[in-house]
XYZ file of C-alpha atoms in Angstrom:
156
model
C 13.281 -37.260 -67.398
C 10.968 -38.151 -70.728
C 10.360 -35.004 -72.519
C 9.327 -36.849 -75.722
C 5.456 -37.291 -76.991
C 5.368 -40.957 -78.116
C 2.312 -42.165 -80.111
C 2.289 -45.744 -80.485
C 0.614 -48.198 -82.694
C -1.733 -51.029 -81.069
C -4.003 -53.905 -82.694
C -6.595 -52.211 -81.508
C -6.345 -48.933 -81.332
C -3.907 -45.530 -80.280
C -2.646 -44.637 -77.033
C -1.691 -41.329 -76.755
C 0.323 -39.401 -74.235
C 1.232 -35.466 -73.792
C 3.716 -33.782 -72.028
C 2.155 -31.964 -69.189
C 5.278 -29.478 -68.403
C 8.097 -28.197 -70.439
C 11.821 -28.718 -68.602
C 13.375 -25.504 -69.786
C 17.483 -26.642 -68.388
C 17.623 -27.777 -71.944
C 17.971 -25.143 -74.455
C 19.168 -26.907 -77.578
C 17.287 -27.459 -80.638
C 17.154 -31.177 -81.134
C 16.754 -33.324 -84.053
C 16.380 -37.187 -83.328
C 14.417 -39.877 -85.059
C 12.960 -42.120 -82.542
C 12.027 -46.145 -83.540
C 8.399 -45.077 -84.086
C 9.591 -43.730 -87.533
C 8.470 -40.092 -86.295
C 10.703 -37.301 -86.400
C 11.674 -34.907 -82.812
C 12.205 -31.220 -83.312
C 12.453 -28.346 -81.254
C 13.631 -27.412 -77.366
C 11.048 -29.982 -76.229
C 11.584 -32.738 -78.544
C 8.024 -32.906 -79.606
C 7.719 -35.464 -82.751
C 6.878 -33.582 -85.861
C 3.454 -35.621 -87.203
C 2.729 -35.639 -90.877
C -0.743 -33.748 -91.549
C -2.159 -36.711 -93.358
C -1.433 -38.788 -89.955
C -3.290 -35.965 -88.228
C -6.489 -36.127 -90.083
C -6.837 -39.761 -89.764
C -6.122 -39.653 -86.307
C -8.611 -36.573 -86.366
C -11.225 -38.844 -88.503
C -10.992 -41.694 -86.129
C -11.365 -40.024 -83.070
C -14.590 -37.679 -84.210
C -15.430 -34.508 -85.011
C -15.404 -33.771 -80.851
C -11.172 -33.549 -81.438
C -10.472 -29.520 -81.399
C -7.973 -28.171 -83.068
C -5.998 -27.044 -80.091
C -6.173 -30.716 -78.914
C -4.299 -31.972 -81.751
C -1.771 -29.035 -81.494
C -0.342 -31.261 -78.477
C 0.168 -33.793 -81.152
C 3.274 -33.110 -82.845
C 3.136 -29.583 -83.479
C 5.352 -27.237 -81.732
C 2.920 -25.630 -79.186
C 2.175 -21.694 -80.017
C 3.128 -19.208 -77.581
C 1.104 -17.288 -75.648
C -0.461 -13.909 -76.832
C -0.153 -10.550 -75.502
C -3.454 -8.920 -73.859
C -3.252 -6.077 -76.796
C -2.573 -8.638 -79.731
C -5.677 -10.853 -78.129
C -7.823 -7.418 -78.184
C -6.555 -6.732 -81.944
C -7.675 -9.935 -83.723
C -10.631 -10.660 -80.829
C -11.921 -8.064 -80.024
C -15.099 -8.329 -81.166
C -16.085 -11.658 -79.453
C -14.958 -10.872 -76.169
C -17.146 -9.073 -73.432
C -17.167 -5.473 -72.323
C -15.615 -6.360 -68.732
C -13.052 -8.705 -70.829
C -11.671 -5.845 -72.612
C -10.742 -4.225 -68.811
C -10.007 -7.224 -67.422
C -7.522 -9.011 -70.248
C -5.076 -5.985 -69.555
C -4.433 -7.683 -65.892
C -2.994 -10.594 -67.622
C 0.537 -10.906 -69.432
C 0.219 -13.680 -70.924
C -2.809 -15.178 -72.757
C -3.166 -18.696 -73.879
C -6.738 -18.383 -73.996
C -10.117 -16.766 -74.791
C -13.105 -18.862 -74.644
C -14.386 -17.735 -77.855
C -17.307 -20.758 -78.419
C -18.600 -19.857 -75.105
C -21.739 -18.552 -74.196
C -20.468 -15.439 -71.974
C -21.707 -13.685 -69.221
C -21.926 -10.388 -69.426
C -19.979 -9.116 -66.327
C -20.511 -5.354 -65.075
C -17.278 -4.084 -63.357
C -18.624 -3.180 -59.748
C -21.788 -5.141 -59.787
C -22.972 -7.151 -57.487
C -22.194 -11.199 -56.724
C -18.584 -10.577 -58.428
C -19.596 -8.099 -61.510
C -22.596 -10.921 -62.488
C -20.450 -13.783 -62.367
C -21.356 -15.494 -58.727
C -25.197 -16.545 -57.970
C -26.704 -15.619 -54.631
C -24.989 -17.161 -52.638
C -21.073 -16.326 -53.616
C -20.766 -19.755 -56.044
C -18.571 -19.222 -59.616
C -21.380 -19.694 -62.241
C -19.884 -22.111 -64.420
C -20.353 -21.265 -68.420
C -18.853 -24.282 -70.451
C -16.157 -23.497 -72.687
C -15.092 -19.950 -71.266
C -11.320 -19.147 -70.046
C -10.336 -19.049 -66.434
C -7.739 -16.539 -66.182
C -7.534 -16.135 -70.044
C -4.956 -19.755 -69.353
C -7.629 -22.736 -69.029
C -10.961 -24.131 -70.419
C -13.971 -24.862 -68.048
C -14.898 -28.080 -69.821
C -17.382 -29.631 -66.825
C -17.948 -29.379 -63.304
C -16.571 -32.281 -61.731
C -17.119 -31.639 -57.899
């Protein structure tokens, strides 16, 4: 199995690929340098990518790139937070109902903060304010599901 991130260089462009899953058999740190020039570090042998290399790649790709995009780009990827160290530094942005509900969850990779939340009512009907009339999720673009993913667009 391919653990690596490779980033290779084409006439016309980059083509990029991420490592979906992590294969945790392998617990030693490793320190390789592969033929692309970059550097591998880390449990996962993600290549370490020099921050000038990341803002051109940032500068050619647009101003849509986020940040947490190009953290799957050579960076060692952060850990996850703990509900009370997410309601610490976030508190503020994050819903009434979220405060509750964020306890229910060990783990939090994350929070949604750009998006334009609902504000949920524990108890309330249609799902505390989140489901329309007739049981349906109501989408909001850019808030968590399960304080883990993204809703980016509704694709079915």
């Amino acid at each position: 199995m391919n653990d690596h991130l490779h980033v290779g260089s084409h006439a016309h462009g980059q083509i990029q690929v991420q490592q979906l899953f992590e294969d945790n058999s392998n617990k030693r740190t490793v320190l390789t340098t592969q033929p692309n020039g970059l550097t591998t570090v880390g449990k996962t042998g993600l290549p370490v990518v020099p921050e000038r290399q990341l803002d051109s790649i940032h500068r050619r790709q647009g101003s849509s790139t986020s940040l947490k995009s190009m953290e799957g780009m050579g960076k060692v990827k952060a850990t996850p937070m703990t509900p009370e160290q997410a309601m610490k530094q976030y508190m503020q942005k994050l819903t009434a109902f979220e405060h509750h509900e964020i306890f229910s969850y060990p783990e939090i990779y994350f929070l949604g903060l750009n998006a334009k939340k609902r504000q949920g009512m524990t108890g309330g009907p249609n799902n505390g304010g989140y489901d329309d009339d007739q049981g349906s999720y109501v989408q909001v673009p850019h808030d968590h599901v399960a304080y883990r993913y993204e809703v980016l667009k509704v694709i079915g």
